[in-house]
JSON list of C-alpha atoms and ligand atoms in Angstrom, two decimals:
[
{"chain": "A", "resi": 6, "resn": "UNK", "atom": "CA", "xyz": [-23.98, -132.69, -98.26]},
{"chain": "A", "resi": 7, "resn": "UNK", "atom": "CA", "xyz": [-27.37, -134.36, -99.59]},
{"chain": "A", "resi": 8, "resn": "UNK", "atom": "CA", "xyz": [-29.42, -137.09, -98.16]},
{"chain": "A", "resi": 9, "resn": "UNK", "atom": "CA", "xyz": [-27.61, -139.66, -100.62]},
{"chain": "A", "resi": 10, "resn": "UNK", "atom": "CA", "xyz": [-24.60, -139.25, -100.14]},
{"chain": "A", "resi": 11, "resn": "UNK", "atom": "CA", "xyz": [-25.15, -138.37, -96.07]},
{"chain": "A", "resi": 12, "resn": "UNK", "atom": "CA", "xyz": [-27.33, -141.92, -95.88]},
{"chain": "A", "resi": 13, "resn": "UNK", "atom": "CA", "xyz": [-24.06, -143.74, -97.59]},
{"chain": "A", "resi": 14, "resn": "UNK", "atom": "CA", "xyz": [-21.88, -142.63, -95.06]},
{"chain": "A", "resi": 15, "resn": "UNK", "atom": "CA", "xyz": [-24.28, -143.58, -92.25]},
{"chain": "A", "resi": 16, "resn": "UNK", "atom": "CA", "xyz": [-26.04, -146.85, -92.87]},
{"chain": "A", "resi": 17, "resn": "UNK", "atom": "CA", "xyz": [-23.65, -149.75, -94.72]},
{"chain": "A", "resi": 18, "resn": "UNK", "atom": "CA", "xyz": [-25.49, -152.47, -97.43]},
{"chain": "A", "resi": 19, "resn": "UNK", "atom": "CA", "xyz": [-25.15, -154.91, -94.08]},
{"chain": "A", "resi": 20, "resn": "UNK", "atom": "CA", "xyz": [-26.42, -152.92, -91.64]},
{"chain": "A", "resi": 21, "resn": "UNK", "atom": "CA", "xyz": [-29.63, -151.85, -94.16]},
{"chain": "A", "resi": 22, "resn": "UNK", "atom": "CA", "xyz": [-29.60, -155.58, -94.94]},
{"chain": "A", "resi": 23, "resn": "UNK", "atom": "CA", "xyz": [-30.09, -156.59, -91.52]},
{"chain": "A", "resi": 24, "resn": "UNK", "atom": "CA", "xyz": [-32.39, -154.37, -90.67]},
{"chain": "A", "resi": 25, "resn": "UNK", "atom": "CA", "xyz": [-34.94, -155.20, -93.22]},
{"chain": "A", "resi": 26, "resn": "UNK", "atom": "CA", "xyz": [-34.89, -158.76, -92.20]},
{"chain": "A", "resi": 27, "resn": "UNK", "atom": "CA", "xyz": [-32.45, -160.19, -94.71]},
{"chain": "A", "resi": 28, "resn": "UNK", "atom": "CA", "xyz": [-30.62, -163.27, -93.03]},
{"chain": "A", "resi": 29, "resn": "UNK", "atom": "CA", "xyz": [-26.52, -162.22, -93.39]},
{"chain": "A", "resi": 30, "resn": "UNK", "atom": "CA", "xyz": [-24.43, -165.22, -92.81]},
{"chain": "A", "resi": 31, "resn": "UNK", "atom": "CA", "xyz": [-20.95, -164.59, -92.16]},
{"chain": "A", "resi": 32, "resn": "UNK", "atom": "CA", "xyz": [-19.58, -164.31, -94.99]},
{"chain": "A", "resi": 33, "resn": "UNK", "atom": "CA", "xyz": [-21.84, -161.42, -95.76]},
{"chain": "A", "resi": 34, "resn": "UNK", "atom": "CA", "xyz": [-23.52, -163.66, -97.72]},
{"chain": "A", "resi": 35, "resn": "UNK", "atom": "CA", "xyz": [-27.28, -163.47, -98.29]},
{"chain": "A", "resi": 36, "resn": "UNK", "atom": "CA", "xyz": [-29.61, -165.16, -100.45]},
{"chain": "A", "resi": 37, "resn": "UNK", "atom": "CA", "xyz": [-30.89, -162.80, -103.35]},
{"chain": "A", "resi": 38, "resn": "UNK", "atom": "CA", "xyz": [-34.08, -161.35, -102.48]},
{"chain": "A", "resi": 39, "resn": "UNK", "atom": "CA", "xyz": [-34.51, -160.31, -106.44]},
{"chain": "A", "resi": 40, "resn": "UNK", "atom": "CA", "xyz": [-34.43, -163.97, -107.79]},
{"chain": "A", "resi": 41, "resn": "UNK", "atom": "CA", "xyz": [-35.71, -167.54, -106.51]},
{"chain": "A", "resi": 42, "resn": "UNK", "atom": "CA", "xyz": [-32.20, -168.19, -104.86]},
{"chain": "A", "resi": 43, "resn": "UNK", "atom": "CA", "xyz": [-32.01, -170.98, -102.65]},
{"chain": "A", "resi": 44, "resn": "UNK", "atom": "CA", "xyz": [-27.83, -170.73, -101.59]},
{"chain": "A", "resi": 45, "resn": "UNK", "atom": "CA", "xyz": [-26.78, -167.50, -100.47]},
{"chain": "A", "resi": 46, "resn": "UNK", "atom": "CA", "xyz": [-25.33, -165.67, -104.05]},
{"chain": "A", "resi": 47, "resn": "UNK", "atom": "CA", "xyz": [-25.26, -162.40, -102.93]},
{"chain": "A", "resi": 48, "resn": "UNK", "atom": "CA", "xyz": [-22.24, -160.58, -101.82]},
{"chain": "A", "resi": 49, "resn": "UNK", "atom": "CA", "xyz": [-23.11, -157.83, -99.45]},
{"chain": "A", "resi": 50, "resn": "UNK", "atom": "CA", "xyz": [-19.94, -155.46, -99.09]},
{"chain": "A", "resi": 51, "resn": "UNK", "atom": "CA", "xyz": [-19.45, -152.08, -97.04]},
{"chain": "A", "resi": 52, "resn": "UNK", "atom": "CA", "xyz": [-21.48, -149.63, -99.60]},
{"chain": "A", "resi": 53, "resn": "UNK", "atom": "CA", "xyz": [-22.64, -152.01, -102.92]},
{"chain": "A", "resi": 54, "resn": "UNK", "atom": "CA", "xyz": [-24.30, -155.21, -102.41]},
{"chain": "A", "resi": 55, "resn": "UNK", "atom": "CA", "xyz": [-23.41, -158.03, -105.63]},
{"chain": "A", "resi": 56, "resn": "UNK", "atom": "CA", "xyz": [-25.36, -160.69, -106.80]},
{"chain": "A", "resi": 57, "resn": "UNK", "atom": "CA", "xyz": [-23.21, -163.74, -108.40]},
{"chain": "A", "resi": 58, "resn": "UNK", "atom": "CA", "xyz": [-26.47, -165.40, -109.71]},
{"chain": "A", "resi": 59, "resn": "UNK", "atom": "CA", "xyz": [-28.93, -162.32, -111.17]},
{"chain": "A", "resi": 60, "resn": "UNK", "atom": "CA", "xyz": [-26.20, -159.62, -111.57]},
{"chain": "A", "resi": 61, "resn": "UNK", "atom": "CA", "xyz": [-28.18, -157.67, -109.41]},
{"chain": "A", "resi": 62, "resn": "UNK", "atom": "CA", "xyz": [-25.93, -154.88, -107.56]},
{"chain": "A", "resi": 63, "resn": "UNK", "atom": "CA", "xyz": [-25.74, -151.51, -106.24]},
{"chain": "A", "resi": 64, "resn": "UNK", "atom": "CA", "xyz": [-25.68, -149.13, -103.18]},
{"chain": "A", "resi": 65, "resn": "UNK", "atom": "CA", "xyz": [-27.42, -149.00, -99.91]},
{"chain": "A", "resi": 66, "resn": "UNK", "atom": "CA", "xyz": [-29.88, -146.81, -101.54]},
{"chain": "A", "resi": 67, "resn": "UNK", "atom": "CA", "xyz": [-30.74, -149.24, -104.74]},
{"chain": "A", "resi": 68, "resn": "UNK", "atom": "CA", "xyz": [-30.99, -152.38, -102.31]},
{"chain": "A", "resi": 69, "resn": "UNK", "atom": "CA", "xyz": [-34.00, -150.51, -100.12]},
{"chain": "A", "resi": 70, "resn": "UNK", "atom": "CA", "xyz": [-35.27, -149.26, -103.83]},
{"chain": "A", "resi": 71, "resn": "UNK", "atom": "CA", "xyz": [-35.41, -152.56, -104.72]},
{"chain": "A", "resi": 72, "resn": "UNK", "atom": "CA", "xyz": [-36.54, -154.26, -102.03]},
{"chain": "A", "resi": 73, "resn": "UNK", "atom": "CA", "xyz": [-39.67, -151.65, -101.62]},
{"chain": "A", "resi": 74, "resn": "UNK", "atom": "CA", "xyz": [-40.53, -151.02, -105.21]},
{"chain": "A", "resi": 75, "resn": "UNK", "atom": "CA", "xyz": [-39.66, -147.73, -104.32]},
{"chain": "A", "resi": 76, "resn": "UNK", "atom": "CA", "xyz": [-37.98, -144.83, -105.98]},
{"chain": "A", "resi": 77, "resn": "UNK", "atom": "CA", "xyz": [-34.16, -143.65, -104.85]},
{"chain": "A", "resi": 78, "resn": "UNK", "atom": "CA", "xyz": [-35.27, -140.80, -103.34]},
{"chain": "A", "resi": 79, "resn": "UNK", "atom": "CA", "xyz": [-37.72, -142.52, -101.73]},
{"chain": "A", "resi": 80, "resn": "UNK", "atom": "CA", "xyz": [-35.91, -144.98, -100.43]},
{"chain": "A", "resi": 81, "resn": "UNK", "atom": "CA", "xyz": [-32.83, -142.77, -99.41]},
{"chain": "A", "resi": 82, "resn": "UNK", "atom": "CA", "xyz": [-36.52, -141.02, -97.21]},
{"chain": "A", "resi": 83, "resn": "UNK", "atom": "CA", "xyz": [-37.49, -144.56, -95.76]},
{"chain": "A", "resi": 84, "resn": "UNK", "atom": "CA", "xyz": [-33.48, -145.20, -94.66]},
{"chain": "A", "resi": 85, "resn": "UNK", "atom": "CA", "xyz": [-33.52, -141.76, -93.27]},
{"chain": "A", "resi": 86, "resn": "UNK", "atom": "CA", "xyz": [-36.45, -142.14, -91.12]},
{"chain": "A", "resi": 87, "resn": "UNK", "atom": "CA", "xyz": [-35.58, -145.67, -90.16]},
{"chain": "A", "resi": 88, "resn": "UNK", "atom": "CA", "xyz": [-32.24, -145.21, -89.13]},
{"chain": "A", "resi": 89, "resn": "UNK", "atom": "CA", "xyz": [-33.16, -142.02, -87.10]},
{"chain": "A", "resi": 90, "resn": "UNK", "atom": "CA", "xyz": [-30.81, -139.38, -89.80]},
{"chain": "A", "resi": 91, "resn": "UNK", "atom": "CA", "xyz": [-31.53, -136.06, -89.65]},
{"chain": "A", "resi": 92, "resn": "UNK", "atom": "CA", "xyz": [-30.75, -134.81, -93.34]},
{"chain": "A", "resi": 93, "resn": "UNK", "atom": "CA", "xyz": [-30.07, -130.93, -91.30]},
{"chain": "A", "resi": 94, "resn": "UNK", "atom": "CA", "xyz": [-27.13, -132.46, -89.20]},
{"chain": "A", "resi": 95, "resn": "UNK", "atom": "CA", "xyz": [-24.04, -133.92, -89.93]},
{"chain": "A", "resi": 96, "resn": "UNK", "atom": "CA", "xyz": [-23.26, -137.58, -90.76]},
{"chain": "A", "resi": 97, "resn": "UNK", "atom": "CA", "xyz": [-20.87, -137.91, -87.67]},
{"chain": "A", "resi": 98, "resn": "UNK", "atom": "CA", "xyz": [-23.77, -137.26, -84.90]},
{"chain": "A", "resi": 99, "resn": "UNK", "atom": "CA", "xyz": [-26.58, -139.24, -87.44]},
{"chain": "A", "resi": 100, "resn": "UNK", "atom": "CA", "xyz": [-24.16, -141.88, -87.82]},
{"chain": "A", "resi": 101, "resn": "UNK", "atom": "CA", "xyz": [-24.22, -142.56, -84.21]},
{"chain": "A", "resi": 102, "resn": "UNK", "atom": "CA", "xyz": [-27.24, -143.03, -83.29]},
{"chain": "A", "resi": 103, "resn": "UNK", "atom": "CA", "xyz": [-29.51, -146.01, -83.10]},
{"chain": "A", "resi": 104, "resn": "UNK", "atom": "CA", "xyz": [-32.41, -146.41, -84.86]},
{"chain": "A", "resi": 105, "resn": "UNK", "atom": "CA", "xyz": [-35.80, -144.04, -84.09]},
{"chain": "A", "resi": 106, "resn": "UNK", "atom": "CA", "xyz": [-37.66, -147.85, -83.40]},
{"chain": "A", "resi": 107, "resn": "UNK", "atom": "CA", "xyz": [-35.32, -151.20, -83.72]},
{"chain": "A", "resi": 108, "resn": "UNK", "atom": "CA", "xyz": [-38.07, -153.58, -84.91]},
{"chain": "A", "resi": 109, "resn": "UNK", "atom": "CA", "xyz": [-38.22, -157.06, -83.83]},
{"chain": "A", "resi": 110, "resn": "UNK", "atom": "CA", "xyz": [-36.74, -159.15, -86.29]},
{"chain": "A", "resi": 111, "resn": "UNK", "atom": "CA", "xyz": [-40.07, -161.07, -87.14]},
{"chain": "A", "resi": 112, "resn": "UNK", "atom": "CA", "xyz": [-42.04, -158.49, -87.18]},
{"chain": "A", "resi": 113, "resn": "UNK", "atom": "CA", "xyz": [-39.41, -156.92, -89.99]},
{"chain": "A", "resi": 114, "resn": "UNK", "atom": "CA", "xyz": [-39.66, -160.03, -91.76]},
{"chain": "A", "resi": 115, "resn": "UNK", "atom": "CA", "xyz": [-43.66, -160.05, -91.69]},
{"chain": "A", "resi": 116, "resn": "UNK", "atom": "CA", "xyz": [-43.50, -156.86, -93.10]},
{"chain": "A", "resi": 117, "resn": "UNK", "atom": "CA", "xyz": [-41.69, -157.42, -95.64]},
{"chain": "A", "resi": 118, "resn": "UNK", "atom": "CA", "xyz": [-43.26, -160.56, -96.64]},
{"chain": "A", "resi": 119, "resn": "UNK", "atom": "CA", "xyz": [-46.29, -158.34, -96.51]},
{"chain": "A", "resi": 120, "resn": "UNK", "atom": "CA", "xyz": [-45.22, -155.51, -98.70]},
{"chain": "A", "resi": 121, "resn": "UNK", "atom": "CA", "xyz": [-43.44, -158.47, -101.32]},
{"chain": "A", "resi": 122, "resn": "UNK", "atom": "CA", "xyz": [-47.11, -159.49, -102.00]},
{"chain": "A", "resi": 123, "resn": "UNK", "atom": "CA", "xyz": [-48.88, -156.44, -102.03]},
{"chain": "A", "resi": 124, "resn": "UNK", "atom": "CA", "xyz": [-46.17, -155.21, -104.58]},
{"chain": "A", "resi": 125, "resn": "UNK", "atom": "CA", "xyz": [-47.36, -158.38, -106.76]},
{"chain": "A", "resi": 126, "resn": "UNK", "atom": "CA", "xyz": [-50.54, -157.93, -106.55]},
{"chain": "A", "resi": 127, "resn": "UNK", "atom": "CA", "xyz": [-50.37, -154.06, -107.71]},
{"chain": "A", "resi": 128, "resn": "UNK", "atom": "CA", "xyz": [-48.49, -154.87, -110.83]},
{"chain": "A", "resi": 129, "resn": "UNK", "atom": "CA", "xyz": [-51.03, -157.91, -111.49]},
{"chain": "A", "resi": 130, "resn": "UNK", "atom": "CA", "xyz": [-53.65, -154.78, -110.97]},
{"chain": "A", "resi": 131, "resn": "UNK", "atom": "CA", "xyz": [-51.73, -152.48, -113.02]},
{"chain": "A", "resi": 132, "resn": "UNK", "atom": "CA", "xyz": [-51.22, -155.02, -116.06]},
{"chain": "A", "resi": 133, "resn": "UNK", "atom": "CA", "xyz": [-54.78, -156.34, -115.63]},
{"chain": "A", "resi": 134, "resn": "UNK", "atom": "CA", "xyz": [-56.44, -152.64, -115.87]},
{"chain": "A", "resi": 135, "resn": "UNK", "atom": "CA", "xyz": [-54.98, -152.34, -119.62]},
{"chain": "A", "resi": 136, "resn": "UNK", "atom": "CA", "xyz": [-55.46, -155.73, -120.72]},
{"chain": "A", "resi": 137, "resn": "UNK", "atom": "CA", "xyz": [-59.16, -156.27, -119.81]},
{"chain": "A", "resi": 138, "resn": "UNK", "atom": "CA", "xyz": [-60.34, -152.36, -120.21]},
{"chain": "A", "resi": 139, "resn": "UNK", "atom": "CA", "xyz": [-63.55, -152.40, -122.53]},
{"chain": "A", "resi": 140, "resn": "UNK", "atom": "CA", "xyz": [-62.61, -151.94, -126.42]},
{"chain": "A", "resi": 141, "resn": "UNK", "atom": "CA", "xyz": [-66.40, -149.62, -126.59]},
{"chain": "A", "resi": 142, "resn": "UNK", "atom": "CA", "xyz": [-68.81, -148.72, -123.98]},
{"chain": "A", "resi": 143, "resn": "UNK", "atom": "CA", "xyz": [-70.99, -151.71, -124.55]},
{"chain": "A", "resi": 144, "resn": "UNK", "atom": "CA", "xyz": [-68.72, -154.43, -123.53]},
{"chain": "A", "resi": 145, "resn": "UNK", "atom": "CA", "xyz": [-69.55, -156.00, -120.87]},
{"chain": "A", "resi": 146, "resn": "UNK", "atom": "CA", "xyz": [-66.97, -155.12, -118.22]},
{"chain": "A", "resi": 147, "resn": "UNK", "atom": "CA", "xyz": [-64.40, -157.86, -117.43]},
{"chain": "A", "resi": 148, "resn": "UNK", "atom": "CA", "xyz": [-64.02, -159.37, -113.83]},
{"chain": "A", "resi": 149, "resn": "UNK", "atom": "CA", "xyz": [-60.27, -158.47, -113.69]},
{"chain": "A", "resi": 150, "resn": "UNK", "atom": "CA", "xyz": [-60.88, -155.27, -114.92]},
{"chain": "A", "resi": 151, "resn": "UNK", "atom": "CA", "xyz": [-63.50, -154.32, -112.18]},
{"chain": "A", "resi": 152, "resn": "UNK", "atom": "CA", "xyz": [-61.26, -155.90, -109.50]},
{"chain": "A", "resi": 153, "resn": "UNK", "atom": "CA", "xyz": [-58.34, -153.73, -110.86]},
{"chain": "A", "resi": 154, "resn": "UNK", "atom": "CA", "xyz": [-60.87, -150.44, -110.35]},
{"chain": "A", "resi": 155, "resn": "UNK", "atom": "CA", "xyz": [-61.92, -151.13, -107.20]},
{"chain": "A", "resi": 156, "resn": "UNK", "atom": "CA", "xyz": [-58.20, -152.42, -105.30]},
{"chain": "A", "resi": 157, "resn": "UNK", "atom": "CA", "xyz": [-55.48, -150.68, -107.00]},
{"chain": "A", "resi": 158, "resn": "UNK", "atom": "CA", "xyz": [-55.62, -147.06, -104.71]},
{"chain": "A", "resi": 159, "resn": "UNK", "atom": "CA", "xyz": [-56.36, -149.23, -101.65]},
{"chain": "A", "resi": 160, "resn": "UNK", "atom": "CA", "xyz": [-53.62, -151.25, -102.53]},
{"chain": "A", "resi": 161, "resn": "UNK", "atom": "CA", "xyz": [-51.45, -148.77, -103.38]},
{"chain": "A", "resi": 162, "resn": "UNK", "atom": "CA", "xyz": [-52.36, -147.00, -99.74]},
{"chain": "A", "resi": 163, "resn": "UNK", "atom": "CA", "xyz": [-51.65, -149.82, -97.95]},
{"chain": "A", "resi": 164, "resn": "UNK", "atom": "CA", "xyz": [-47.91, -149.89, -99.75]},
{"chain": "A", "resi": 165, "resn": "UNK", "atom": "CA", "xyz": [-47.62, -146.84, -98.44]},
{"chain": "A", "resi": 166, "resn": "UNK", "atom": "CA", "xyz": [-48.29, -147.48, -95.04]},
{"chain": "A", "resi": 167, "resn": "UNK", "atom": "CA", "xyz": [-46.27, -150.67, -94.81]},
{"chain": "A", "resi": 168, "resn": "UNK", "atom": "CA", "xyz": [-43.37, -148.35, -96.16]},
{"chain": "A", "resi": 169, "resn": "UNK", "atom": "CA", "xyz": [-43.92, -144.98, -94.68]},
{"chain": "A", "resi": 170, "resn": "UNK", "atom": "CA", "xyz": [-46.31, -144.88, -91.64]},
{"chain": "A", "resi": 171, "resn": "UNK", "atom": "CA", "xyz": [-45.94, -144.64, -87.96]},
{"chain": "A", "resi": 172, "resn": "UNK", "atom": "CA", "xyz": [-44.77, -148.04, -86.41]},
{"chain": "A", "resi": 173, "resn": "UNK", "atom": "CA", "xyz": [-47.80, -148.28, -84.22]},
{"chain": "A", "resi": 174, "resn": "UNK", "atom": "CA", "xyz": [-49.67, -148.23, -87.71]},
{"chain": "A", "resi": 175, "resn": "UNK", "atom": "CA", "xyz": [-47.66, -150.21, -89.40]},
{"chain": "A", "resi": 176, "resn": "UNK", "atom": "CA", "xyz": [-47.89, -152.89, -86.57]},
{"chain": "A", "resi": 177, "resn": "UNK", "atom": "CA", "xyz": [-51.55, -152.63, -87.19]},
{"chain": "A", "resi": 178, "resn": "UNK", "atom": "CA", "xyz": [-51.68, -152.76, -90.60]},
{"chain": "A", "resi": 179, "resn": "UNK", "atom": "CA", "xyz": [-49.73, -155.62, -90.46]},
{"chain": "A", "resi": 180, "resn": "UNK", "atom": "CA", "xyz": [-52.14, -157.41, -87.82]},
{"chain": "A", "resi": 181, "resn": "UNK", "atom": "CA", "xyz": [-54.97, -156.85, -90.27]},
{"chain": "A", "resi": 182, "resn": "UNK", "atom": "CA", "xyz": [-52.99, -158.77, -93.28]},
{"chain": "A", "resi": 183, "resn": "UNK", "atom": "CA", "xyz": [-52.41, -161.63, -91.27]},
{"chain": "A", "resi": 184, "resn": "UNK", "atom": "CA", "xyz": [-55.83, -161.90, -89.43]},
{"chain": "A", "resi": 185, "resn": "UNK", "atom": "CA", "xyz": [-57.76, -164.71, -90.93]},
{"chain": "A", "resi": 186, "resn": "UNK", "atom": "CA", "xyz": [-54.29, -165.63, -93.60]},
{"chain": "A", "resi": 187, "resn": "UNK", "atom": "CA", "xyz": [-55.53, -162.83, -95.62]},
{"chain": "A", "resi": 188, "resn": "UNK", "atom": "CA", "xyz": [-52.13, -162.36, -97.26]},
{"chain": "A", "resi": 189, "resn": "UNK", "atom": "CA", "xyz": [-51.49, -165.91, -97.61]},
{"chain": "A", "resi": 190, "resn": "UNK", "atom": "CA", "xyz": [-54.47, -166.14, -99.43]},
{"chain": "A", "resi": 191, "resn": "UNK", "atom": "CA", "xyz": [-53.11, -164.05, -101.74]},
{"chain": "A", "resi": 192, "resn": "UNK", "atom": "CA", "xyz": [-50.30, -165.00, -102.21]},
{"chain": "A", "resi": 193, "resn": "UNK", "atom": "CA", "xyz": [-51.27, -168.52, -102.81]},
{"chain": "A", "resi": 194, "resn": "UNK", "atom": "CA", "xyz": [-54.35, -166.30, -105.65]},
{"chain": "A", "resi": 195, "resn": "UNK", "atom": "CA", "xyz": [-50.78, -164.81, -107.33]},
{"chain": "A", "resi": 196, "resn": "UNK", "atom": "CA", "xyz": [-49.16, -167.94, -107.53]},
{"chain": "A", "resi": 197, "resn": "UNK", "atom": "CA", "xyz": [-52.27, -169.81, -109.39]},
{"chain": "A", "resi": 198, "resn": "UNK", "atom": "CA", "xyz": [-52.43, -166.54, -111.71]},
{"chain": "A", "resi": 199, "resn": "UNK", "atom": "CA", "xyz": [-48.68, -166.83, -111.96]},
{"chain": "A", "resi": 200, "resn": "UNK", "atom": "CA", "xyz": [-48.61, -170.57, -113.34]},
{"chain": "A", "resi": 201, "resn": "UNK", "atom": "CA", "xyz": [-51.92, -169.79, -115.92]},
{"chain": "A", "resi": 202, "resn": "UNK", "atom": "CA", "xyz": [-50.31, -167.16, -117.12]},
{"chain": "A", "resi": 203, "resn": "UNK", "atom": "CA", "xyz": [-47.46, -168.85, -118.03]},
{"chain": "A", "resi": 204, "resn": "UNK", "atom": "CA", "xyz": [-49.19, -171.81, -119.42]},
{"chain": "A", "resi": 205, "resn": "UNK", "atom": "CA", "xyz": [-51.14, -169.03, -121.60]},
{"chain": "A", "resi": 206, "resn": "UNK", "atom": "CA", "xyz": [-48.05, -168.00, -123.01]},
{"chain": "A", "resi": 207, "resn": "UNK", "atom": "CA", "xyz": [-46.70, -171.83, -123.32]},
{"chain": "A", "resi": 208, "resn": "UNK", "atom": "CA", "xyz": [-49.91, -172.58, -125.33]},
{"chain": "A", "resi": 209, "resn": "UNK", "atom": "CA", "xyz": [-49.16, -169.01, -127.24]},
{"chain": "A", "resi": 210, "resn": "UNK", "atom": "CA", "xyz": [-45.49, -170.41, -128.67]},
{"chain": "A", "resi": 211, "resn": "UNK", "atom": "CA", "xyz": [-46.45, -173.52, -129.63]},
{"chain": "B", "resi": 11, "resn": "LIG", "atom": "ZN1", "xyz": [-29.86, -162.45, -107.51]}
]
């Protein structure tokens, strides 16, 4: 059996839900992490999760894709190693068992609030490094562009740490985000950038 199909029979949409800080109500109701939702539209059943106002929807396996920016495979790793399954044994012992490190519930949600922004932050990088690279080797080199060079790999590292490290480091990582309302900061940068960039584009259609 693979790891997909073994992490479907093992972890439910709720239970992965839950677990990465989503608040289910009991309806198995949650609000949409994937659009500004403000009710709770999204269905969560046994093994696909539906949104009622994005359309969003899929299997344990896209909602932790989704949620982490990650890849399936990826993601079907992260549920793996967070729910403690051993892709050599069989779904009924894997099943079973507990999770390797049940996380406090705000320290899930810190996380994840953590890794949201961070996510943001790399596209902004990503999008910025095309749009402001130098036409010829005489311009004078853009601020975005230079701040795109210099964060995107730590940026990208610390994705992967949030996602994939040790809890200990994790924890830590986490401690250094929120020392001094670093990530606030930053997410409060991404909103301005958010709301000129969309005024650019207001200004561009009319
Ligand atoms: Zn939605």
């Amino acid at each position: 059996m693979d790891l997909f199909t073994q992490i479907k029979m093992a972890v439910s949409v709720k239970e992965a839900a839950e677990y990465y800080g989503l608040e289910v109500n009991r309806g198995s109701m949650i609000c949409c992490p994937f659009h500004a939702d403000r009710t709770p539209s999204m269905k969560l059943n046994e093994d696909y999760f539906y949104c009622f106002g994005c359309g969003a929807h899929g299997d344990v396996i896209d909602l932790v894709a989704k949620l982490f920016n990650l890849s399936s495979y990826d993601a079907a790793k992260k549920l793996a190693y967070d729910f403690g399954i051993d892709p050599d044994k069989p779904p009924a012992a894997a099943a079973l068992r507990k999770p390797k490190y049940p996380l406090a519930k705000a320290f899930q949600n810190e996380t994840l609030h953590c890794q949201r922004i961070l996510c943001d932050y790399l596209h902004l990088l990503a999008h910025w490094k095309v749009q402001y690279a130098p036409k010829t080797p005489d311009d004078t080199l853009d601020d975005h562009f230079v701040e795109a060079c210099q964060m995107l790999d730590y940026i990208e590292d610390l994705t992967d740490i949030l996602t994939f490290a040790e809890l200990e480091v994790r924890v830590k990582t986490v401690d250094m985000l929120q020392k001094d309302g670093r990530i606030d900061r930053l997410e409060e940068r991404l909103k301005r950038t958010e709301k000129e960039v969309d005024a650019r584009d207001e200004t561009e259609i009319g």
